[in-house]
PDB file of C-alpha atoms in Angstrom:
ATOM      1  CA  MET A   4     180.084 250.352-117.180  1.00  0.00           C
ATOM      2  CA  SER A   5     181.099 248.728-113.886  1.00  0.00           C
ATOM      3  CA  THR A   6     178.725 246.479-111.970  1.00  0.00           C
ATOM      4  CA  THR A   7     178.342 249.082-109.205  1.00  0.00           C
ATOM      5  CA  ALA A   8     177.601 251.853-111.685  1.00  0.00           C
ATOM      6  CA  HIS A   9     175.117 249.641-113.532  1.00  0.00           C
ATOM      7  CA  ALA A  10     173.305 248.813-110.281  1.00  0.00           C
ATOM      8  CA  GLY A  11     173.210 252.511-109.422  1.00  0.00           C
ATOM      9  CA  ALA A  12     171.734 253.337-112.839  1.00  0.00           C
ATOM     10  CA  ILE A  13     169.008 250.726-112.330  1.00  0.00           C
ATOM     11  CA  ARG A  14     168.175 252.057-108.854  1.00  0.00           C
ATOM     12  CA  SER A  15     167.874 255.594-110.210  1.00  0.00           C
ATOM     13  CA  ARG A  16     164.997 254.495-112.491  1.00  0.00           C
ATOM     14  CA  LEU A  17     163.032 252.847-109.668  1.00  0.00           C
ATOM     15  CA  SER A  18     160.413 254.416-107.392  1.00  0.00           C
ATOM     16  CA  TRP A  19     161.789 255.678-104.092  1.00  0.00           C
ATOM     17  CA  PRO A  20     160.534 252.701-101.984  1.00  0.00           C
ATOM     18  CA  ASN A  21     162.168 250.307-104.437  1.00  0.00           C
ATOM     19  CA  ARG A  22     165.357 252.391-104.379  1.00  0.00           C
ATOM     20  CA  ILE A  23     165.463 252.084-100.591  1.00  0.00           C
ATOM     21  CA  VAL A  24     164.987 248.296-100.721  1.00  0.00           C
ATOM     22  CA  MET A  25     167.633 247.968-103.445  1.00  0.00           C
ATOM     23  CA  HIS A  26     170.181 249.972-101.434  1.00  0.00           C
ATOM     24  CA  PRO A  27     173.227 247.895-100.368  1.00  0.00           C
ATOM     25  CA  LEU A  28     172.443 248.679 -96.725  1.00  0.00           C
ATOM     26  CA  ALA A  29     168.866 247.353 -96.893  1.00  0.00           C
ATOM     27  CA  LYS A  30     169.741 243.730 -96.103  1.00  0.00           C
ATOM     28  CA  PRO A  31     172.215 244.539 -93.278  1.00  0.00           C
ATOM     29  CA  THR A  32     169.610 246.876 -91.770  1.00  0.00           C
ATOM     30  CA  LEU A  33     166.928 244.182 -91.889  1.00  0.00           C
ATOM     31  CA  PHE A  34     169.357 241.657 -90.410  1.00  0.00           C
ATOM     32  CA  ALA A  35     170.158 244.023 -87.538  1.00  0.00           C
ATOM     33  CA  ALA A  36     166.472 244.782 -86.910  1.00  0.00           C
ATOM     34  CA  LEU A  37     165.490 241.113 -86.819  1.00  0.00           C
ATOM     35  CA  SER A  38     168.439 240.304 -84.555  1.00  0.00           C
ATOM     36  CA  LEU A  39     167.520 242.918 -81.954  1.00  0.00           C
ATOM     37  CA  PRO A  40     164.857 240.818 -80.135  1.00  0.00           C
ATOM     38  CA  MET A  41     167.369 237.997 -79.628  1.00  0.00           C
ATOM     39  CA  LEU A  42     170.033 240.417 -78.413  1.00  0.00           C
ATOM     40  CA  TYR A  43     167.552 242.001 -76.015  1.00  0.00           C
ATOM     41  CA  LEU A  44     166.511 238.625 -74.592  1.00  0.00           C
ATOM     42  CA  VAL A  45     170.158 237.637 -74.046  1.00  0.00           C
ATOM     43  CA  TRP A  46     170.792 240.955 -72.283  1.00  0.00           C
ATOM     44  CA  ALA A  47     167.604 240.591 -70.208  1.00  0.00           C
ATOM     45  CA  ALA A  48     168.614 237.079 -69.143  1.00  0.00           C
ATOM     46  CA  PHE A  49     172.008 238.274 -67.870  1.00  0.00           C
ATOM     47  CA  ALA A  50     170.482 241.391 -66.302  1.00  0.00           C
ATOM     48  CA  ASP A  51     167.804 239.341 -64.507  1.00  0.00           C
ATOM     49  CA  ALA A  52     165.124 241.396 -66.261  1.00  0.00           C
ATOM     50  CA  LEU A  53     162.827 238.582 -67.416  1.00  0.00           C
ATOM     51  CA  GLY A  54     160.512 238.632 -64.422  1.00  0.00           C
ATOM     52  CA  ALA A  55     159.665 236.113 -61.722  1.00  0.00           C
ATOM     53  CA  ASN A  56     159.896 233.124 -64.085  1.00  0.00           C
ATOM     54  CA  PRO A  57     162.745 233.912 -66.489  1.00  0.00           C
ATOM     55  CA  ALA A  58     162.819 230.453 -68.096  1.00  0.00           C
ATOM     56  CA  GLN A  59     159.154 230.623 -69.054  1.00  0.00           C
ATOM     57  CA  ALA A  60     159.536 234.231 -70.195  1.00  0.00           C
ATOM     58  CA  MET A  61     162.468 233.329 -72.453  1.00  0.00           C
ATOM     59  CA  VAL A  62     160.711 230.339 -74.044  1.00  0.00           C
ATOM     60  CA  ARG A  63     157.493 232.264 -74.631  1.00  0.00           C
ATOM     61  CA  ALA A  64     159.228 235.368 -75.964  1.00  0.00           C
ATOM     62  CA  LEU A  65     161.137 233.300 -78.517  1.00  0.00           C
ATOM     63  CA  GLY A  66     157.877 231.651 -79.573  1.00  0.00           C
ATOM     64  CA  ASP A  67     156.249 235.075 -79.931  1.00  0.00           C
ATOM     65  CA  TRP A  68     159.093 236.316 -82.123  1.00  0.00           C
ATOM     66  CA  THR A  69     158.825 233.203 -84.271  1.00  0.00           C
ATOM     67  CA  LEU A  70     155.186 234.076 -84.983  1.00  0.00           C
ATOM     68  CA  ARG A  71     156.021 237.731 -85.669  1.00  0.00           C
ATOM     69  CA  ALA A  72     158.797 236.801 -88.081  1.00  0.00           C
ATOM     70  CA  LEU A  73     156.421 234.378 -89.812  1.00  0.00           C
ATOM     71  CA  VAL A  74     153.835 237.140 -90.229  1.00  0.00           C
ATOM     72  CA  LEU A  75     156.536 239.376 -91.720  1.00  0.00           C
ATOM     73  CA  ALA A  76     157.720 236.670 -94.127  1.00  0.00           C
ATOM     74  CA  LEU A  77     154.185 235.918 -95.318  1.00  0.00           C
ATOM     75  CA  ALA A  78     153.376 239.632 -95.677  1.00  0.00           C
ATOM     76  CA  VAL A  79     156.208 240.312 -98.146  1.00  0.00           C
ATOM     77  CA  THR A  80     154.401 239.011-101.242  1.00  0.00           C
ATOM     78  CA  PRO A  81     151.015 240.743-100.606  1.00  0.00           C
ATOM     79  CA  LEU A  82     152.823 243.990 -99.792  1.00  0.00           C
ATOM     80  CA  ARG A  83     154.946 243.671-102.942  1.00  0.00           C
ATOM     81  CA  VAL A  84     151.930 243.046-105.179  1.00  0.00           C
ATOM     82  CA  ILE A  85     149.612 245.636-103.629  1.00  0.00           C
ATOM     83  CA  THR A  86     152.167 248.462-103.464  1.00  0.00           C
ATOM     84  CA  GLY A  87     154.211 247.641-106.551  1.00  0.00           C
ATOM     85  CA  TRP A  88     157.391 247.605-104.475  1.00  0.00           C
ATOM     86  CA  SER A  89     158.799 244.698-106.456  1.00  0.00           C
ATOM     87  CA  ALA A  90     162.243 244.942-104.850  1.00  0.00           C
ATOM     88  CA  LEU A  91     160.810 243.614-101.579  1.00  0.00           C
ATOM     89  CA  VAL A  92     161.269 240.107-102.960  1.00  0.00           C
ATOM     90  CA  ARG A  93     165.003 240.358-102.225  1.00  0.00           C
ATOM     91  CA  LEU A  94     164.232 240.558 -98.482  1.00  0.00           C
ATOM     92  CA  ARG A  95     161.841 237.590 -98.315  1.00  0.00           C
ATOM     93  CA  ARG A  96     164.523 234.910 -97.917  1.00  0.00           C
ATOM     94  CA  MET A  97     166.095 236.644 -94.934  1.00  0.00           C
ATOM     95  CA  CYS A  98     162.701 236.974 -93.236  1.00  0.00           C
ATOM     96  CA  GLY A  99     162.090 233.257 -93.744  1.00  0.00           C
ATOM     97  CA  LEU A 100     165.490 232.323 -92.366  1.00  0.00           C
ATOM     98  CA  PHE A 101     164.800 234.355 -89.238  1.00  0.00           C
ATOM     99  CA  VAL A 102     161.538 232.438 -88.753  1.00  0.00           C
ATOM    100  CA  ALA A 103     163.566 229.213 -88.696  1.00  0.00           C
ATOM    101  CA  PHE A 104     166.165 230.838 -86.420  1.00  0.00           C
ATOM    102  CA  TYR A 105     163.660 231.992 -83.789  1.00  0.00           C
ATOM    103  CA  ALA A 106     161.804 228.671 -83.966  1.00  0.00           C
ATOM    104  CA  SER A 107     165.095 226.850 -83.331  1.00  0.00           C
ATOM    105  CA  MET A 108     165.935 229.152 -80.418  1.00  0.00           C
ATOM    106  CA  HIS A 109     162.428 228.538 -79.033  1.00  0.00           C
ATOM    107  CA  LEU A 110     163.007 224.770 -79.195  1.00  0.00           C
ATOM    108  CA  LEU A 111     166.501 224.978 -77.688  1.00  0.00           C
ATOM    109  CA  ALA A 112     165.308 227.235 -74.877  1.00  0.00           C
ATOM    110  CA  TYR A 113     162.579 224.712 -74.036  1.00  0.00           C
ATOM    111  CA  ALA A 114     165.038 221.783 -74.175  1.00  0.00           C
ATOM    112  CA  TRP A 115     167.534 223.620 -71.965  1.00  0.00           C
ATOM    113  CA  LEU A 116     165.401 225.565 -69.501  1.00  0.00           C
ATOM    114  CA  ASP A 117     162.445 223.169 -69.170  1.00  0.00           C
ATOM    115  CA  THR A 118     164.173 219.780 -69.388  1.00  0.00           C
ATOM    116  CA  GLY A 119     167.876 220.482 -68.726  1.00  0.00           C
ATOM    117  CA  TRP A 120     168.880 218.945 -72.085  1.00  0.00           C
ATOM    118  CA  ASP A 121     167.082 215.714 -71.190  1.00  0.00           C
ATOM    119  CA  TRP A 122     166.210 214.646 -74.736  1.00  0.00           C
ATOM    120  CA  ALA A 123     164.377 211.560 -73.496  1.00  0.00           C
ATOM    121  CA  GLU A 124     162.031 213.896 -71.647  1.00  0.00           C
ATOM    122  CA  VAL A 125     161.696 216.053 -74.770  1.00  0.00           C
ATOM    123  CA  VAL A 126     160.643 212.974 -76.760  1.00  0.00           C
ATOM    124  CA  HIS A 127     158.252 211.927 -73.969  1.00  0.00           C
ATOM    125  CA  ASP A 128     156.719 215.428 -73.866  1.00  0.00           C
ATOM    126  CA  THR A 129     156.375 215.459 -77.643  1.00  0.00           C
ATOM    127  CA  ALA A 130     154.449 212.171 -77.628  1.00  0.00           C
ATOM    128  CA  LYS A 131     152.350 213.096 -74.588  1.00  0.00           C
ATOM    129  CA  ARG A 132     151.467 216.760 -75.215  1.00  0.00           C
ATOM    130  CA  PRO A 133     149.748 217.632 -78.529  1.00  0.00           C
ATOM    131  CA  PHE A 134     150.822 221.277 -78.516  1.00  0.00           C
ATOM    132  CA  ILE A 135     154.491 220.248 -78.383  1.00  0.00           C
ATOM    133  CA  LEU A 136     153.933 217.680 -81.132  1.00  0.00           C
ATOM    134  CA  VAL A 137     152.485 220.230 -83.571  1.00  0.00           C
ATOM    135  CA  GLY A 138     155.229 222.682 -82.607  1.00  0.00           C
ATOM    136  CA  MET A 139     157.877 220.073 -83.396  1.00  0.00           C
ATOM    137  CA  LEU A 140     156.256 219.309 -86.735  1.00  0.00           C
ATOM    138  CA  ALA A 141     156.190 223.018 -87.610  1.00  0.00           C
ATOM    139  CA  TRP A 142     159.881 223.275 -86.680  1.00  0.00           C
ATOM    140  CA  VAL A 143     160.840 220.279 -88.862  1.00  0.00           C
ATOM    141  CA  LEU A 144     159.036 221.838 -91.829  1.00  0.00           C
ATOM    142  CA  LEU A 145     160.706 225.197 -91.209  1.00  0.00           C
ATOM    143  CA  ILE A 146     164.147 223.593 -91.191  1.00  0.00           C
ATOM    144  CA  ALA A 147     163.337 221.876 -94.494  1.00  0.00           C
ATOM    145  CA  LEU A 148     162.246 225.194 -95.989  1.00  0.00           C
ATOM    146  CA  ALA A 149     165.306 227.033 -94.667  1.00  0.00           C
ATOM    147  CA  ALA A 150     167.656 224.345 -95.985  1.00  0.00           C
ATOM    148  CA  THR A 151     166.140 224.638 -99.478  1.00  0.00           C
ATOM    149  CA  SER A 152     165.805 228.419 -99.574  1.00  0.00           C
ATOM    150  CA  PHE A 153     169.034 229.020-101.483  1.00  0.00           C
ATOM    151  CA  ASN A 154     169.553 229.340-105.230  1.00  0.00           C
ATOM    152  CA  GLY A 155     171.349 225.992-105.462  1.00  0.00           C
ATOM    153  CA  ALA A 156     168.307 224.223-104.025  1.00  0.00           C
ATOM    154  CA  VAL A 157     166.022 225.956-106.523  1.00  0.00           C
ATOM    155  CA  ARG A 158     168.192 224.730-109.391  1.00  0.00           C
ATOM    156  CA  ALA A 159     168.456 221.210-107.936  1.00  0.00           C
ATOM    157  CA  LEU A 160     164.726 220.810-107.293  1.00  0.00           C
ATOM    158  CA  GLY A 161     163.437 222.705-110.298  1.00  0.00           C
ATOM    159  CA  GLY A 162     161.254 225.787-110.032  1.00  0.00           C
ATOM    160  CA  LYS A 163     157.845 224.089-109.839  1.00  0.00           C
ATOM    161  CA  ALA A 164     158.926 221.442-107.315  1.00  0.00           C
ATOM    162  CA  TRP A 165     160.595 224.135-105.225  1.00  0.00           C
ATOM    163  CA  GLN A 166     157.426 226.228-105.231  1.00  0.00           C
ATOM    164  CA  ARG A 167     155.298 223.230-104.208  1.00  0.00           C
ATOM    165  CA  LEU A 168     157.691 222.495-101.341  1.00  0.00           C
ATOM    166  CA  HIS A 169     157.695 226.079-100.111  1.00  0.00           C
ATOM    167  CA  ARG A 170     153.907 226.241-100.069  1.00  0.00           C
ATOM    168  CA  LEU A 171     154.290 224.164 -96.911  1.00  0.00           C
ATOM    169  CA  VAL A 172     154.821 227.504 -95.178  1.00  0.00           C
ATOM    170  CA  TYR A 173     151.001 227.752 -95.146  1.00  0.00           C
ATOM    171  CA  LEU A 174     150.867 224.496 -93.196  1.00  0.00           C
ATOM    172  CA  VAL A 175     153.556 225.856 -90.873  1.00  0.00           C
ATOM    173  CA  ALA A 176     151.369 228.902 -90.181  1.00  0.00           C
ATOM    174  CA  GLY A 177     148.408 226.686 -89.300  1.00  0.00           C
ATOM    175  CA  LEU A 178     150.501 224.467 -87.033  1.00  0.00           C
ATOM    176  CA  ALA A 179     152.036 227.504 -85.342  1.00  0.00           C
ATOM    177  CA  VAL A 180     148.617 228.958 -84.505  1.00  0.00           C
ATOM    178  CA  LEU A 181     147.389 225.552 -83.280  1.00  0.00           C
ATOM    179  CA  HIS A 182     150.521 225.216 -81.102  1.00  0.00           C
ATOM    180  CA  PHE A 183     149.882 228.677 -79.651  1.00  0.00           C
ATOM    181  CA  TYR A 184     146.171 227.955 -79.137  1.00  0.00           C
ATOM    182  CA  TRP A 185     146.730 224.699 -77.241  1.00  0.00           C
ATOM    183  CA  MET A 186     149.394 226.352 -75.107  1.00  0.00           C
ATOM    184  CA  ARG A 187     147.090 229.225 -74.118  1.00  0.00           C
ATOM    185  CA  SER A 188     143.731 227.408 -73.973  1.00  0.00           C
ATOM    186  CA  SER A 189     144.312 226.051 -70.482  1.00  0.00           C
ATOM    187  CA  LYS A 190     144.698 229.624 -69.211  1.00  0.00           C
ATOM    188  CA  ASN A 191     141.646 230.980 -71.083  1.00  0.00           C
ATOM    189  CA  ASP A 192     143.886 233.632 -72.627  1.00  0.00           C
ATOM    190  CA  LEU A 193     143.104 233.544 -76.340  1.00  0.00           C
ATOM    191  CA  THR A 194     143.288 237.221 -77.310  1.00  0.00           C
ATOM    192  CA  GLU A 195     146.727 237.009 -78.907  1.00  0.00           C
ATOM    193  CA  VAL A 196     145.858 233.665 -80.492  1.00  0.00           C
ATOM    194  CA  SER A 197     142.821 235.258 -82.146  1.00  0.00           C
ATOM    195  CA  VAL A 198     144.918 238.137 -83.482  1.00  0.00           C
ATOM    196  CA  TYR A 199     147.521 235.847 -85.036  1.00  0.00           C
ATOM    197  CA  ALA A 200     144.843 233.537 -86.426  1.00  0.00           C
ATOM    198  CA  ALA A 201     143.062 236.500 -88.044  1.00  0.00           C
ATOM    199  CA  VAL A 202     146.306 237.813 -89.543  1.00  0.00           C
ATOM    200  CA  PHE A 203     147.287 234.423 -90.965  1.00  0.00           C
ATOM    201  CA  ILE A 204     143.770 233.822 -92.330  1.00  0.00           C
ATOM    202  CA  GLY A 205     143.910 237.226 -94.001  1.00  0.00           C
ATOM    203  CA  LEU A 206     147.339 236.615 -95.539  1.00  0.00           C
ATOM    204  CA  LEU A 207     146.491 233.110 -96.745  1.00  0.00           C
ATOM    205  CA  GLY A 208     143.028 234.196 -97.886  1.00  0.00           C
ATOM    206  CA  TRP A 209     144.597 236.924-100.014  1.00  0.00           C
ATOM    207  CA  ARG A 210     146.791 234.298-101.694  1.00  0.00           C
ATOM    208  CA  ALA A 211     143.822 231.998-102.316  1.00  0.00           C
ATOM    209  CA  TRP A 212     141.748 234.832-103.760  1.00  0.00           C
ATOM    210  CA  ARG A 213     144.585 235.958-106.000  1.00  0.00           C
ATOM    211  CA  ARG A 214     145.135 232.419-107.306  1.00  0.00           C
ATOM    212  CA  TRP A 215     141.556 231.191-107.706  1.00  0.00           C
ATOM    213  CA  GLY A 216     139.414 234.338-107.524  1.00  0.00           C
ATOM    214  CA  PRO A 217     137.939 236.267-110.461  1.00  0.00           C
ATOM    215  CA  ARG A 218     140.429 237.994-112.727  1.00  0.00           C
TER     216      ARG A 218
END
């Protein structure tokens, strides 16, 4: 039996949600969906559709999409366990890589549009402004996680060490919410911050309960 036929035979025995996730088009579809916000922002920038302060709108939108991608990445495991859609695990890596991508675009947009590529000013801002400092730390951790997300890194580090390293995503979530909170606190606009904080607490609380709660 050929590899394609064997894969098709396996898919035929799965539940329909798992069959959809196992379809060869599932990953390209997810890639296209997660790329759409970036494509829209590029179009909006050229079409002058970002409002009165396009630089601020671009930086903030990229930060928002970083948080949304992080929620999606952290939701994969609870959704997989609760629903039994085990095939979702094959999409988790791509979600995580898009978190790192949007975080990097957020940082580059700030460095370009806020400082004009003045890296000395970026360093000065990082040391002077706590919300930028925690954002930078979250970005560094995300890059480390993205760089070690591939199978070769798992083999090189060993499964347990790799898992310990990738639990830093929980710290990233906390730093991301703190970054967002400090950015919005001066404007007394904490509604979105509260929503993200509640979602992350729920996702991380589910993991803690599943690991240490009653069996």
